[in-house]
Amino acid sequence: MSDVLERVTKIVIEHLDVEAEKVTDKASFIDDLGADSLDNVELVMAFEEEFDIEIPDDAAEHIQTVGDAVKFISEKVG
Amino acid sequence: MFDLTGKNALVTGATGGLGNAIARKLHAQGATVALSGTRENVLQELADDLGERAHVLPCNLSDAAAVDALPKQAAEAMGSLDILVANAGITKDQLLMRMKDEDWDTVLRVNLESYFRLTRAALRGMMKARWGRIVGITSVVGVTGNPGQTNYCASKAGMIGFSKSLAQEVAARGVTVNCVAPGFIASPMTDVLNEDQRSTILAKIPAGDLGSGDDIANAVVYLASAEAGYVTGQTLHVNGGMAMI
C-alpha cells in the first residue's frame, strides 16, 4: 500500500507539476490539483504503465482523488 | 527556418510518389525518417538512397494489429516519434450504385481507420514529450467531392473532421494536427493521360500546371516544423488554385 501511495504520489507530482504536500489522500485531481480532463486520462495511462495494469474506462471515471487511485491500484496489484 | 534536425518522423505510404517526396524533404531538413509501406524492396531502395537517418518498416495498413504496432516500432527504431505523416491511401473508384461493400470497407479502412490507429498509438509519446506533429494527407476531393469516388472522398473528408477534433483535444500539449490537401499532382497515373484529358484538367487549374510531389512535401515540412506550432486543426490546400476553400 505505501509503495503504491509513493509511486502514485510521484506520478501525480511529476505530471501535474504540483507541490508534494498538496498531494494528500483526499486531494481531487481536478478540484484541488488543477488537472483537466486530458490530465486525468494521462494520469490513468501513466498509472497503467507504472503498475502494468489495465484501468477500464468505467473504473477510471471513479478515480477522482489520489486516494481513489491508490485504492484501485492496490486492489489490482494485490 | 523549418530545421527538423533531431526530429524523428514516420511516413506511411513511402513507396508512392508523394510519400517518397515527403520522406526525402523531411530527411533533407534534418529529420530521421522511418519509411513505411507494403513493398519492402522499394522502401529499402529509398532508405539506401537517403543513407543515414533512414529506417525501413514495412506495414500493411489494412491489418489493424500491424497498424497499431507501427508507431511503437518507429519510436523504438528512432528513439522517439515526433512527426507522423499519414500519407498512405488507396482508391477503388466506382459509381455508388455499383459500389460493392468491399470497395467501401477497404478504402475506409486503409485511408481513415489507419489514420485513427496510427494517431492513437503515436500520441502517447507526443503527449509525454509535450511536442508532436501529426499531418494527414487528405485530398481536394475530400472537400469538393468527385463522382465515382464516394468512398475515397468520404475517407478524405473524414480525415479532416478527425484532425479538427483531435487538434482541439491535444492543442494544450504542444501537439498539432493538420492536413495537407493536394490537388492534381503529376504521377505515373497522370503521365498516361492523353493531350485532351490533360488539357481538360489543366483548364481547371489557374496555375496552369499539375503539382509536384515536392509542392506537397514542402507543405508537410512547414506543418511539421517548430515554426508552425500555432497552426492546428487546419487543412492546407496545395492545388494551384483549382479550389479555393
PDB file of C-alpha atoms in Angstrom:
ATOM      1  CA  MET A   1       0.000   0.000   0.000  1.00  0.00           C
ATOM      2  CA  SER A   2       2.645   2.510   1.000  1.00  0.00           C
ATOM      3  CA  ASP A   3       4.653   1.556  -2.046  1.00  0.00           C
ATOM      4  CA  VAL A   4       1.631   2.191  -4.257  1.00  0.00           C
ATOM      5  CA  LEU A   5       0.985   5.508  -2.490  1.00  0.00           C
ATOM      6  CA  GLU A   6       4.571   6.546  -3.030  1.00  0.00           C
ATOM      7  CA  ARG A   7       4.566   5.710  -6.719  1.00  0.00           C
ATOM      8  CA  VAL A   8       1.150   7.289  -7.327  1.00  0.00           C
ATOM      9  CA  THR A   9       2.236  10.435  -5.499  1.00  0.00           C
ATOM     10  CA  LYS A  10       5.399  10.642  -7.556  1.00  0.00           C
ATOM     11  CA  ILE A  11       3.469  10.355 -10.830  1.00  0.00           C
ATOM     12  CA  VAL A  12       0.942  12.986  -9.736  1.00  0.00           C
ATOM     13  CA  ILE A  13       3.644  15.431  -8.654  1.00  0.00           C
ATOM     14  CA  GLU A  14       5.562  14.985 -11.878  1.00  0.00           C
ATOM     15  CA  HIS A  15       2.585  15.056 -14.140  1.00  0.00           C
ATOM     16  CA  LEU A  16       0.579  17.895 -12.643  1.00  0.00           C
ATOM     17  CA  ASP A  17       3.619  19.834 -11.515  1.00  0.00           C
ATOM     18  CA  VAL A  18       2.254  20.367  -8.004  1.00  0.00           C
ATOM     19  CA  GLU A  19       3.920  20.548  -4.581  1.00  0.00           C
ATOM     20  CA  ALA A  20       4.247  17.295  -2.670  1.00  0.00           C
ATOM     21  CA  GLU A  21       2.273  18.484   0.365  1.00  0.00           C
ATOM     22  CA  LYS A  22      -0.783  19.126  -1.793  1.00  0.00           C
ATOM     23  CA  VAL A  23      -0.905  15.501  -2.911  1.00  0.00           C
ATOM     24  CA  THR A  24      -2.935  14.184   0.004  1.00  0.00           C
ATOM     25  CA  ASP A  25      -5.212  11.178   0.176  1.00  0.00           C
ATOM     26  CA  LYS A  26      -8.337  13.285  -0.360  1.00  0.00           C
ATOM     27  CA  ALA A  27      -6.898  15.624  -2.960  1.00  0.00           C
ATOM     28  CA  SER A  28      -9.075  15.683  -6.088  1.00  0.00           C
ATOM     29  CA  PHE A  29      -7.096  15.782  -9.308  1.00  0.00           C
ATOM     30  CA  ILE A  30      -9.426  18.283 -10.903  1.00  0.00           C
ATOM     31  CA  ASP A  31     -10.698  20.360  -7.951  1.00  0.00           C
ATOM     32  CA  ASP A  32      -7.536  20.519  -5.850  1.00  0.00           C
ATOM     33  CA  LEU A  33      -4.639  19.785  -8.147  1.00  0.00           C
ATOM     34  CA  GLY A  34      -5.634  21.754 -11.239  1.00  0.00           C
ATOM     35  CA  ALA A  35      -5.977  18.825 -13.628  1.00  0.00           C
ATOM     36  CA  ASP A  36      -8.175  18.997 -16.713  1.00  0.00           C
ATOM     37  CA  SER A  37      -9.918  16.028 -18.347  1.00  0.00           C
ATOM     38  CA  LEU A  38      -6.917  15.331 -20.549  1.00  0.00           C
ATOM     39  CA  ASP A  39      -4.638  15.314 -17.484  1.00  0.00           C
ATOM     40  CA  ASN A  40      -6.925  12.726 -15.931  1.00  0.00           C
ATOM     41  CA  VAL A  41      -6.619  10.497 -18.992  1.00  0.00           C
ATOM     42  CA  GLU A  42      -2.870  10.918 -18.986  1.00  0.00           C
ATOM     43  CA  LEU A  43      -2.672  10.114 -15.271  1.00  0.00           C
ATOM     44  CA  VAL A  44      -4.689   6.944 -15.748  1.00  0.00           C
ATOM     45  CA  MET A  45      -2.425   5.941 -18.636  1.00  0.00           C
ATOM     46  CA  ALA A  46       0.635   6.696 -16.533  1.00  0.00           C
ATOM     47  CA  PHE A  47      -0.737   4.511 -13.704  1.00  0.00           C
ATOM     48  CA  GLU A  48      -1.415   1.720 -16.193  1.00  0.00           C
ATOM     49  CA  GLU A  49       2.146   1.893 -17.403  1.00  0.00           C
ATOM     50  CA  GLU A  50       3.755   2.208 -13.980  1.00  0.00           C
ATOM     51  CA  PHE A  51       1.844  -0.710 -12.447  1.00  0.00           C
ATOM     52  CA  ASP A  52       1.413  -2.764 -15.612  1.00  0.00           C
ATOM     53  CA  ILE A  53      -2.348  -2.956 -15.160  1.00  0.00           C
ATOM     54  CA  GLU A  54      -5.385  -2.065 -17.204  1.00  0.00           C
ATOM     55  CA  ILE A  55      -7.816   0.508 -15.854  1.00  0.00           C
ATOM     56  CA  PRO A  56     -11.140   0.240 -17.722  1.00  0.00           C
ATOM     57  CA  ASP A  57     -12.944   3.480 -18.615  1.00  0.00           C
ATOM     58  CA  ASP A  58     -15.776   2.934 -16.132  1.00  0.00           C
ATOM     59  CA  ALA A  59     -13.268   2.450 -13.329  1.00  0.00           C
ATOM     60  CA  ALA A  60     -11.217   5.418 -14.481  1.00  0.00           C
ATOM     61  CA  GLU A  61     -14.278   7.626 -14.152  1.00  0.00           C
ATOM     62  CA  HIS A  62     -14.387   6.880 -10.449  1.00  0.00           C
ATOM     63  CA  ILE A  63     -10.743   7.650  -9.849  1.00  0.00           C
ATOM     64  CA  GLN A  64     -11.128  11.281  -8.816  1.00  0.00           C
ATOM     65  CA  THR A  65      -8.687  11.575  -5.954  1.00  0.00           C
ATOM     66  CA  VAL A  66      -5.233  10.356  -5.009  1.00  0.00           C
ATOM     67  CA  GLY A  67      -6.896   8.002  -2.522  1.00  0.00           C
ATOM     68  CA  ASP A  68      -9.199   6.578  -5.205  1.00  0.00           C
ATOM     69  CA  ALA A  69      -6.203   5.802  -7.369  1.00  0.00           C
ATOM     70  CA  VAL A  70      -4.233   4.187  -4.555  1.00  0.00           C
ATOM     71  CA  LYS A  71      -7.230   2.089  -3.537  1.00  0.00           C
ATOM     72  CA  PHE A  72      -7.981   0.886  -7.058  1.00  0.00           C
ATOM     73  CA  ILE A  73      -4.374   0.111  -7.895  1.00  0.00           C
ATOM     74  CA  SER A  74      -3.734  -1.641  -4.572  1.00  0.00           C
ATOM     75  CA  GLU A  75      -6.699  -3.934  -5.189  1.00  0.00           C
ATOM     76  CA  LYS A  76      -5.484  -4.645  -8.725  1.00  0.00           C
ATOM     77  CA  VAL A  77      -1.877  -5.423  -7.913  1.00  0.00           C
ATOM     78  CA  GLY A  78      -2.927  -7.281  -4.787  1.00  0.00           C
TER      79      GLY A  78
ATOM     80  CA  MET B   1      13.768  28.023 -40.992  1.00  0.00           C
ATOM     81  CA  PHE B   2      11.995  24.687 -40.821  1.00  0.00           C
ATOM     82  CA  ASP B   3      15.018  22.873 -39.433  1.00  0.00           C
ATOM     83  CA  LEU B   4      13.995  19.354 -38.394  1.00  0.00           C
ATOM     84  CA  THR B   5      17.332  18.234 -37.010  1.00  0.00           C
ATOM     85  CA  GLY B   6      16.826  15.835 -34.125  1.00  0.00           C
ATOM     86  CA  LYS B   7      13.201  15.144 -35.005  1.00  0.00           C
ATOM     87  CA  ASN B   8      12.011  11.628 -35.803  1.00  0.00           C
ATOM     88  CA  ALA B   9       9.335  11.185 -38.446  1.00  0.00           C
ATOM     89  CA  LEU B  10       7.221   8.247 -39.576  1.00  0.00           C
ATOM     90  CA  VAL B  11       5.917   8.435 -43.154  1.00  0.00           C
ATOM     91  CA  THR B  12       3.355   5.902 -44.315  1.00  0.00           C
ATOM     92  CA  GLY B  13       2.886   5.177 -47.988  1.00  0.00           C
ATOM     93  CA  ALA B  14       6.541   5.983 -48.556  1.00  0.00           C
ATOM     94  CA  THR B  15       6.615   3.700 -51.596  1.00  0.00           C
ATOM     95  CA  GLY B  16       4.349   6.051 -53.529  1.00  0.00           C
ATOM     96  CA  GLY B  17       5.339   9.220 -55.345  1.00  0.00           C
ATOM     97  CA  LEU B  18       4.032  11.612 -52.694  1.00  0.00           C
ATOM     98  CA  GLY B  19       5.365   9.606 -49.777  1.00  0.00           C
ATOM     99  CA  ASN B  20       8.744   9.390 -51.440  1.00  0.00           C
ATOM    100  CA  ALA B  21       8.881  13.152 -51.929  1.00  0.00           C
ATOM    101  CA  ILE B  22       7.688  13.817 -48.364  1.00  0.00           C
ATOM    102  CA  ALA B  23      10.238  11.440 -46.839  1.00  0.00           C
ATOM    103  CA  ARG B  24      13.043  12.999 -48.885  1.00  0.00           C
ATOM    104  CA  LYS B  25      12.111  16.544 -47.876  1.00  0.00           C
ATOM    105  CA  LEU B  26      11.794  15.739 -44.179  1.00  0.00           C
ATOM    106  CA  HIS B  27      15.130  13.977 -44.362  1.00  0.00           C
ATOM    107  CA  ALA B  28      16.726  16.866 -46.237  1.00  0.00           C
ATOM    108  CA  GLN B  29      15.588  19.209 -43.446  1.00  0.00           C
ATOM    109  CA  GLY B  30      17.487  17.055 -40.968  1.00  0.00           C
ATOM    110  CA  ALA B  31      14.842  14.663 -39.674  1.00  0.00           C
ATOM    111  CA  THR B  32      15.384  10.966 -39.134  1.00  0.00           C
ATOM    112  CA  VAL B  33      12.740   9.083 -41.103  1.00  0.00           C
ATOM    113  CA  ALA B  34      11.002   5.748 -40.707  1.00  0.00           C
ATOM    114  CA  LEU B  35       9.657   4.656 -44.081  1.00  0.00           C
ATOM    115  CA  SER B  36       6.561   2.529 -44.139  1.00  0.00           C
ATOM    116  CA  GLY B  37       4.680   0.890 -46.972  1.00  0.00           C
ATOM    117  CA  THR B  38       3.855  -2.527 -48.313  1.00  0.00           C
ATOM    118  CA  ARG B  39       6.713  -3.047 -50.776  1.00  0.00           C
ATOM    119  CA  GLU B  40       9.840  -3.568 -48.720  1.00  0.00           C
ATOM    120  CA  ASN B  41      12.257  -3.521 -51.647  1.00  0.00           C
ATOM    121  CA  VAL B  42      11.036  -0.078 -52.721  1.00  0.00           C
ATOM    122  CA  LEU B  43      11.364   1.222 -49.167  1.00  0.00           C
ATOM    123  CA  GLN B  44      14.853  -0.229 -48.923  1.00  0.00           C
ATOM    124  CA  GLU B  45      15.896   1.468 -52.164  1.00  0.00           C
ATOM    125  CA  LEU B  46      14.713   4.804 -50.816  1.00  0.00           C
ATOM    126  CA  ALA B  47      16.460   4.202 -47.494  1.00  0.00           C
ATOM    127  CA  ASP B  48      19.697   3.273 -49.269  1.00  0.00           C
ATOM    128  CA  ASP B  49      19.406   6.410 -51.332  1.00  0.00           C
ATOM    129  CA  LEU B  50      18.894   8.588 -48.243  1.00  0.00           C
ATOM    130  CA  GLY B  51      21.795   6.947 -46.419  1.00  0.00           C
ATOM    131  CA  GLU B  52      21.939   7.708 -42.704  1.00  0.00           C
ATOM    132  CA  ARG B  53      18.869   8.528 -40.610  1.00  0.00           C
ATOM    133  CA  ALA B  54      16.543   6.232 -42.565  1.00  0.00           C
ATOM    134  CA  HIS B  55      14.711   3.158 -41.290  1.00  0.00           C
ATOM    135  CA  VAL B  56      12.516   0.699 -43.154  1.00  0.00           C
ATOM    136  CA  LEU B  57       9.305  -0.512 -41.501  1.00  0.00           C
ATOM    137  CA  PRO B  58       7.046  -2.444 -43.888  1.00  0.00           C
ATOM    138  CA  CYS B  59       3.394  -2.496 -42.856  1.00  0.00           C
ATOM    139  CA  ASN B  60       0.087  -3.479 -44.389  1.00  0.00           C
ATOM    140  CA  LEU B  61      -2.347  -0.729 -43.445  1.00  0.00           C
ATOM    141  CA  SER B  62      -5.393  -2.969 -43.783  1.00  0.00           C
ATOM    142  CA  ASP B  63      -4.032  -5.097 -40.914  1.00  0.00           C
ATOM    143  CA  ALA B  64      -5.307  -3.380 -37.738  1.00  0.00           C
ATOM    144  CA  ALA B  65      -2.852  -5.014 -35.359  1.00  0.00           C
ATOM    145  CA  ALA B  66       0.080  -4.162 -37.608  1.00  0.00           C
ATOM    146  CA  VAL B  67      -1.043  -0.528 -37.814  1.00  0.00           C
ATOM    147  CA  ASP B  68      -1.462  -0.303 -34.036  1.00  0.00           C
ATOM    148  CA  ALA B  69       2.093  -1.560 -33.605  1.00  0.00           C
ATOM    149  CA  LEU B  70       3.747   0.623 -36.240  1.00  0.00           C
ATOM    150  CA  PRO B  71       4.253   3.880 -34.276  1.00  0.00           C
ATOM    151  CA  LYS B  72       5.851   1.947 -31.436  1.00  0.00           C
ATOM    152  CA  GLN B  73       8.190   0.187 -33.834  1.00  0.00           C
ATOM    153  CA  ALA B  74       9.096   3.555 -35.298  1.00  0.00           C
ATOM    154  CA  ALA B  75       9.760   5.031 -31.857  1.00  0.00           C
ATOM    155  CA  GLU B  76      11.930   2.057 -30.958  1.00  0.00           C
ATOM    156  CA  ALA B  77      13.897   2.297 -34.200  1.00  0.00           C
ATOM    157  CA  MET B  78      14.473   6.051 -33.952  1.00  0.00           C
ATOM    158  CA  GLY B  79      14.367   6.726 -30.209  1.00  0.00           C
ATOM    159  CA  SER B  80      11.086   8.663 -30.323  1.00  0.00           C
ATOM    160  CA  LEU B  81       8.308   9.604 -32.699  1.00  0.00           C
ATOM    161  CA  ASP B  82       7.851  13.350 -33.074  1.00  0.00           C
ATOM    162  CA  ILE B  83       6.258  13.664 -36.502  1.00  0.00           C
ATOM    163  CA  LEU B  84       3.629  11.387 -38.018  1.00  0.00           C
ATOM    164  CA  VAL B  85       2.773  11.800 -41.682  1.00  0.00           C
ATOM    165  CA  ALA B  86      -0.200   9.618 -42.588  1.00  0.00           C
ATOM    166  CA  ASN B  87       0.134   9.591 -46.326  1.00  0.00           C
ATOM    167  CA  ALA B  88      -0.905   6.112 -47.404  1.00  0.00           C
ATOM    168  CA  GLY B  89      -4.134   5.901 -49.317  1.00  0.00           C
ATOM    169  CA  ILE B  90      -5.878   3.830 -51.914  1.00  0.00           C
ATOM    170  CA  THR B  91      -8.746   4.295 -54.357  1.00  0.00           C
ATOM    171  CA  LYS B  92     -11.375   1.849 -55.520  1.00  0.00           C
ATOM    172  CA  ASP B  93     -13.448   4.057 -57.785  1.00  0.00           C
ATOM    173  CA  GLN B  94     -16.949   3.144 -58.783  1.00  0.00           C
ATOM    174  CA  LEU B  95     -20.263   4.935 -59.134  1.00  0.00           C
ATOM    175  CA  LEU B  96     -22.145   4.481 -55.890  1.00  0.00           C
ATOM    176  CA  MET B  97     -24.959   2.434 -57.395  1.00  0.00           C
ATOM    177  CA  ARG B  98     -22.387  -0.132 -58.457  1.00  0.00           C
ATOM    178  CA  MET B  99     -20.139   0.082 -55.422  1.00  0.00           C
ATOM    179  CA  LYS B 100     -19.529  -3.146 -53.566  1.00  0.00           C
ATOM    180  CA  ASP B 101     -19.363  -3.333 -49.768  1.00  0.00           C
ATOM    181  CA  GLU B 102     -15.785  -4.426 -50.092  1.00  0.00           C
ATOM    182  CA  ASP B 103     -14.786  -1.355 -52.123  1.00  0.00           C
ATOM    183  CA  TRP B 104     -16.254   0.851 -49.439  1.00  0.00           C
ATOM    184  CA  ASP B 105     -14.793  -1.074 -46.498  1.00  0.00           C
ATOM    185  CA  THR B 106     -11.290  -1.382 -47.873  1.00  0.00           C
ATOM    186  CA  VAL B 107     -10.936   2.292 -48.753  1.00  0.00           C
ATOM    187  CA  LEU B 108     -12.320   3.451 -45.400  1.00  0.00           C
ATOM    188  CA  ARG B 109     -10.129   1.000 -43.531  1.00  0.00           C
ATOM    189  CA  VAL B 110      -6.879   1.846 -45.283  1.00  0.00           C
ATOM    190  CA  ASN B 111      -7.415   5.598 -45.585  1.00  0.00           C
ATOM    191  CA  LEU B 112      -9.365   6.586 -42.482  1.00  0.00           C
ATOM    192  CA  GLU B 113      -9.227   3.827 -39.898  1.00  0.00           C
ATOM    193  CA  SER B 114      -5.450   3.561 -40.251  1.00  0.00           C
ATOM    194  CA  TYR B 115      -5.205   7.308 -39.573  1.00  0.00           C
ATOM    195  CA  PHE B 116      -7.136   6.793 -36.327  1.00  0.00           C
ATOM    196  CA  ARG B 117      -4.989   3.832 -35.307  1.00  0.00           C
ATOM    197  CA  LEU B 118      -1.660   5.426 -36.205  1.00  0.00           C
ATOM    198  CA  THR B 119      -2.558   8.659 -34.472  1.00  0.00           C
ATOM    199  CA  ARG B 120      -3.814   7.000 -31.305  1.00  0.00           C
ATOM    200  CA  ALA B 121      -0.647   4.968 -30.996  1.00  0.00           C
ATOM    201  CA  ALA B 122       1.657   7.872 -31.837  1.00  0.00           C
ATOM    202  CA  LEU B 123       0.004  10.279 -29.430  1.00  0.00           C
ATOM    203  CA  ARG B 124       1.192   8.791 -26.169  1.00  0.00           C
ATOM    204  CA  GLY B 125       4.832   9.653 -26.714  1.00  0.00           C
ATOM    205  CA  MET B 126       3.988  13.064 -28.131  1.00  0.00           C
ATOM    206  CA  MET B 127       1.823  13.946 -25.119  1.00  0.00           C
ATOM    207  CA  LYS B 128       4.615  12.984 -22.769  1.00  0.00           C
ATOM    208  CA  ALA B 129       7.137  14.953 -24.766  1.00  0.00           C
ATOM    209  CA  ARG B 130       4.769  17.939 -24.933  1.00  0.00           C
ATOM    210  CA  TRP B 131       5.644  18.181 -28.618  1.00  0.00           C
ATOM    211  CA  GLY B 132       4.256  16.444 -31.649  1.00  0.00           C
ATOM    212  CA  ARG B 133       3.227  16.980 -35.225  1.00  0.00           C
ATOM    213  CA  ILE B 134       0.538  14.950 -36.946  1.00  0.00           C
ATOM    214  CA  VAL B 135      -0.005  15.582 -40.620  1.00  0.00           C
ATOM    215  CA  GLY B 136      -2.699  13.739 -42.553  1.00  0.00           C
ATOM    216  CA  ILE B 137      -2.525  13.749 -46.325  1.00  0.00           C
ATOM    217  CA  THR B 138      -6.076  14.217 -47.470  1.00  0.00           C
ATOM    218  CA  SER B 139      -7.263  15.428 -50.873  1.00  0.00           C
ATOM    219  CA  VAL B 140      -9.003  18.345 -52.515  1.00  0.00           C
ATOM    220  CA  VAL B 141     -11.829  15.953 -53.422  1.00  0.00           C
ATOM    221  CA  GLY B 142     -12.446  15.318 -49.726  1.00  0.00           C
ATOM    222  CA  VAL B 143     -13.777  18.879 -49.702  1.00  0.00           C
ATOM    223  CA  THR B 144     -15.135  19.323 -53.237  1.00  0.00           C
ATOM    224  CA  GLY B 145     -16.391  15.786 -53.904  1.00  0.00           C
ATOM    225  CA  ASN B 146     -15.786  13.822 -57.068  1.00  0.00           C
ATOM    226  CA  PRO B 147     -18.143  11.479 -58.910  1.00  0.00           C
ATOM    227  CA  GLY B 148     -17.075   7.853 -58.754  1.00  0.00           C
ATOM    228  CA  GLN B 149     -15.194   8.425 -55.509  1.00  0.00           C
ATOM    229  CA  THR B 150     -17.815   8.431 -52.754  1.00  0.00           C
ATOM    230  CA  ASN B 151     -15.712   6.030 -50.718  1.00  0.00           C
ATOM    231  CA  TYR B 152     -12.441   7.871 -51.260  1.00  0.00           C
ATOM    232  CA  CYS B 153     -13.975  11.315 -50.687  1.00  0.00           C
ATOM    233  CA  ALA B 154     -15.709  10.114 -47.515  1.00  0.00           C
ATOM    234  CA  SER B 155     -12.407   8.799 -46.189  1.00  0.00           C
ATOM    235  CA  LYS B 156     -10.561  12.020 -47.006  1.00  0.00           C
ATOM    236  CA  ALA B 157     -13.301  14.264 -45.586  1.00  0.00           C
ATOM    237  CA  GLY B 158     -13.264  12.007 -42.542  1.00  0.00           C
ATOM    238  CA  MET B 159      -9.568  12.673 -42.045  1.00  0.00           C
ATOM    239  CA  ILE B 160     -10.261  16.406 -41.969  1.00  0.00           C
ATOM    240  CA  GLY B 161     -13.037  16.142 -39.359  1.00  0.00           C
ATOM    241  CA  PHE B 162     -10.968  13.743 -37.300  1.00  0.00           C
ATOM    242  CA  SER B 163      -7.980  16.094 -37.370  1.00  0.00           C
ATOM    243  CA  LYS B 164     -10.052  19.089 -36.262  1.00  0.00           C
ATOM    244  CA  SER B 165     -11.448  17.175 -33.291  1.00  0.00           C
ATOM    245  CA  LEU B 166      -8.126  15.755 -32.219  1.00  0.00           C
ATOM    246  CA  ALA B 167      -6.449  19.130 -32.675  1.00  0.00           C
ATOM    247  CA  GLN B 168      -8.779  20.521 -30.016  1.00  0.00           C
ATOM    248  CA  GLU B 169      -8.103  17.624 -27.673  1.00  0.00           C
ATOM    249  CA  VAL B 170      -4.326  17.905 -27.704  1.00  0.00           C
ATOM    250  CA  ALA B 171      -3.561  21.536 -28.532  1.00  0.00           C
ATOM    251  CA  ALA B 172      -2.658  22.337 -24.928  1.00  0.00           C
ATOM    252  CA  ARG B 173       0.056  19.687 -25.042  1.00  0.00           C
ATOM    253  CA  GLY B 174       2.104  21.157 -27.856  1.00  0.00           C
ATOM    254  CA  VAL B 175       0.793  18.619 -30.345  1.00  0.00           C
ATOM    255  CA  THR B 176      -0.632  19.952 -33.601  1.00  0.00           C
ATOM    256  CA  VAL B 177      -2.854  18.045 -36.009  1.00  0.00           C
ATOM    257  CA  ASN B 178      -3.249  19.307 -39.552  1.00  0.00           C
ATOM    258  CA  CYS B 179      -3.993  18.068 -43.039  1.00  0.00           C
ATOM    259  CA  VAL B 180      -2.460  18.774 -46.408  1.00  0.00           C
ATOM    260  CA  ALA B 181      -4.880  18.506 -49.318  1.00  0.00           C
ATOM    261  CA  PRO B 182      -3.169  18.007 -52.679  1.00  0.00           C
ATOM    262  CA  GLY B 183      -4.943  18.867 -55.901  1.00  0.00           C
ATOM    263  CA  PHE B 184      -3.878  17.253 -59.184  1.00  0.00           C
ATOM    264  CA  ILE B 185      -0.320  16.029 -58.757  1.00  0.00           C
ATOM    265  CA  ALA B 186       1.874  14.703 -61.556  1.00  0.00           C
ATOM    266  CA  SER B 187       2.280  10.943 -61.121  1.00  0.00           C
ATOM    267  CA  PRO B 188       2.531   7.794 -63.222  1.00  0.00           C
ATOM    268  CA  MET B 189      -1.270   7.995 -63.326  1.00  0.00           C
ATOM    269  CA  THR B 190      -1.305  11.458 -64.916  1.00  0.00           C
ATOM    270  CA  ASP B 191       1.636  10.641 -67.234  1.00  0.00           C
ATOM    271  CA  VAL B 192      -0.561   8.314 -69.262  1.00  0.00           C
ATOM    272  CA  LEU B 193      -3.312  10.883 -69.884  1.00  0.00           C
ATOM    273  CA  ASN B 194      -3.717  11.924 -73.482  1.00  0.00           C
ATOM    274  CA  GLU B 195      -3.453  15.536 -74.627  1.00  0.00           C
ATOM    275  CA  ASP B 196      -7.234  16.112 -74.488  1.00  0.00           C
ATOM    276  CA  GLN B 197      -7.585  14.710 -70.975  1.00  0.00           C
ATOM    277  CA  ARG B 198      -4.601  16.690 -69.878  1.00  0.00           C
ATOM    278  CA  SER B 199      -5.873  19.994 -71.235  1.00  0.00           C
ATOM    279  CA  THR B 200      -9.295  19.412 -69.673  1.00  0.00           C
ATOM    280  CA  ILE B 201      -7.664  19.052 -66.275  1.00  0.00           C
ATOM    281  CA  LEU B 202      -5.282  21.962 -66.759  1.00  0.00           C
ATOM    282  CA  ALA B 203      -8.160  24.248 -67.740  1.00  0.00           C
ATOM    283  CA  LYS B 204      -9.418  23.910 -64.159  1.00  0.00           C
ATOM    284  CA  ILE B 205      -6.112  24.865 -62.603  1.00  0.00           C
ATOM    285  CA  PRO B 206      -5.352  28.589 -62.541  1.00  0.00           C
ATOM    286  CA  ALA B 207      -1.648  27.875 -62.040  1.00  0.00           C
ATOM    287  CA  GLY B 208      -1.743  26.120 -65.423  1.00  0.00           C
ATOM    288  CA  ASP B 209       0.211  23.060 -64.409  1.00  0.00           C
ATOM    289  CA  LEU B 210      -0.049  19.910 -62.356  1.00  0.00           C
ATOM    290  CA  GLY B 211       1.510  19.973 -58.907  1.00  0.00           C
ATOM    291  CA  SER B 212       4.623  18.001 -57.995  1.00  0.00           C
ATOM    292  CA  GLY B 213       5.386  15.767 -55.053  1.00  0.00           C
ATOM    293  CA  ASP B 214       7.745  18.466 -53.830  1.00  0.00           C
ATOM    294  CA  ASP B 215       4.916  21.003 -53.686  1.00  0.00           C
ATOM    295  CA  ILE B 216       3.147  18.726 -51.224  1.00  0.00           C
ATOM    296  CA  ALA B 217       6.309  17.810 -49.343  1.00  0.00           C
ATOM    297  CA  ASN B 218       7.101  21.494 -48.755  1.00  0.00           C
ATOM    298  CA  ALA B 219       3.701  21.980 -47.143  1.00  0.00           C
ATOM    299  CA  VAL B 220       4.299  18.940 -44.925  1.00  0.00           C
ATOM    300  CA  VAL B 221       7.717  20.250 -43.873  1.00  0.00           C
ATOM    301  CA  TYR B 222       6.126  23.532 -42.850  1.00  0.00           C
ATOM    302  CA  LEU B 223       3.407  21.892 -40.764  1.00  0.00           C
ATOM    303  CA  ALA B 224       5.975  19.555 -39.185  1.00  0.00           C
ATOM    304  CA  SER B 225       8.267  22.410 -38.203  1.00  0.00           C
ATOM    305  CA  ALA B 226       8.572  24.275 -34.923  1.00  0.00           C
ATOM    306  CA  GLU B 227       7.583  27.416 -36.816  1.00  0.00           C
ATOM    307  CA  ALA B 228       4.072  26.026 -37.423  1.00  0.00           C
ATOM    308  CA  GLY B 229       3.465  25.402 -33.705  1.00  0.00           C
ATOM    309  CA  TYR B 230       0.488  27.781 -33.574  1.00  0.00           C
ATOM    310  CA  VAL B 231      -1.196  26.228 -36.616  1.00  0.00           C
ATOM    311  CA  THR B 232      -3.545  23.382 -35.733  1.00  0.00           C
ATOM    312  CA  GLY B 233      -6.761  21.819 -36.976  1.00  0.00           C
ATOM    313  CA  GLN B 234      -6.155  23.300 -40.411  1.00  0.00           C
ATOM    314  CA  THR B 235      -6.206  21.891 -43.905  1.00  0.00           C
ATOM    315  CA  LEU B 236      -3.577  23.372 -46.164  1.00  0.00           C
ATOM    316  CA  HIS B 237      -4.754  23.146 -49.769  1.00  0.00           C
ATOM    317  CA  VAL B 238      -1.940  22.805 -52.284  1.00  0.00           C
ATOM    318  CA  ASN B 239      -3.668  22.760 -55.651  1.00  0.00           C
ATOM    319  CA  GLY B 240      -2.532  25.586 -57.921  1.00  0.00           C
ATOM    320  CA  GLY B 241      -5.773  27.406 -57.206  1.00  0.00           C
ATOM    321  CA  MET B 242      -8.138  24.777 -58.608  1.00  0.00           C
ATOM    322  CA  ALA B 243     -10.264  25.009 -55.457  1.00  0.00           C
ATOM    323  CA  MET B 244     -10.153  27.937 -53.069  1.00  0.00           C
ATOM    324  CA  ILE B 245     -11.700  26.907 -49.795  1.00  0.00           C
TER     325      ILE B 245
END
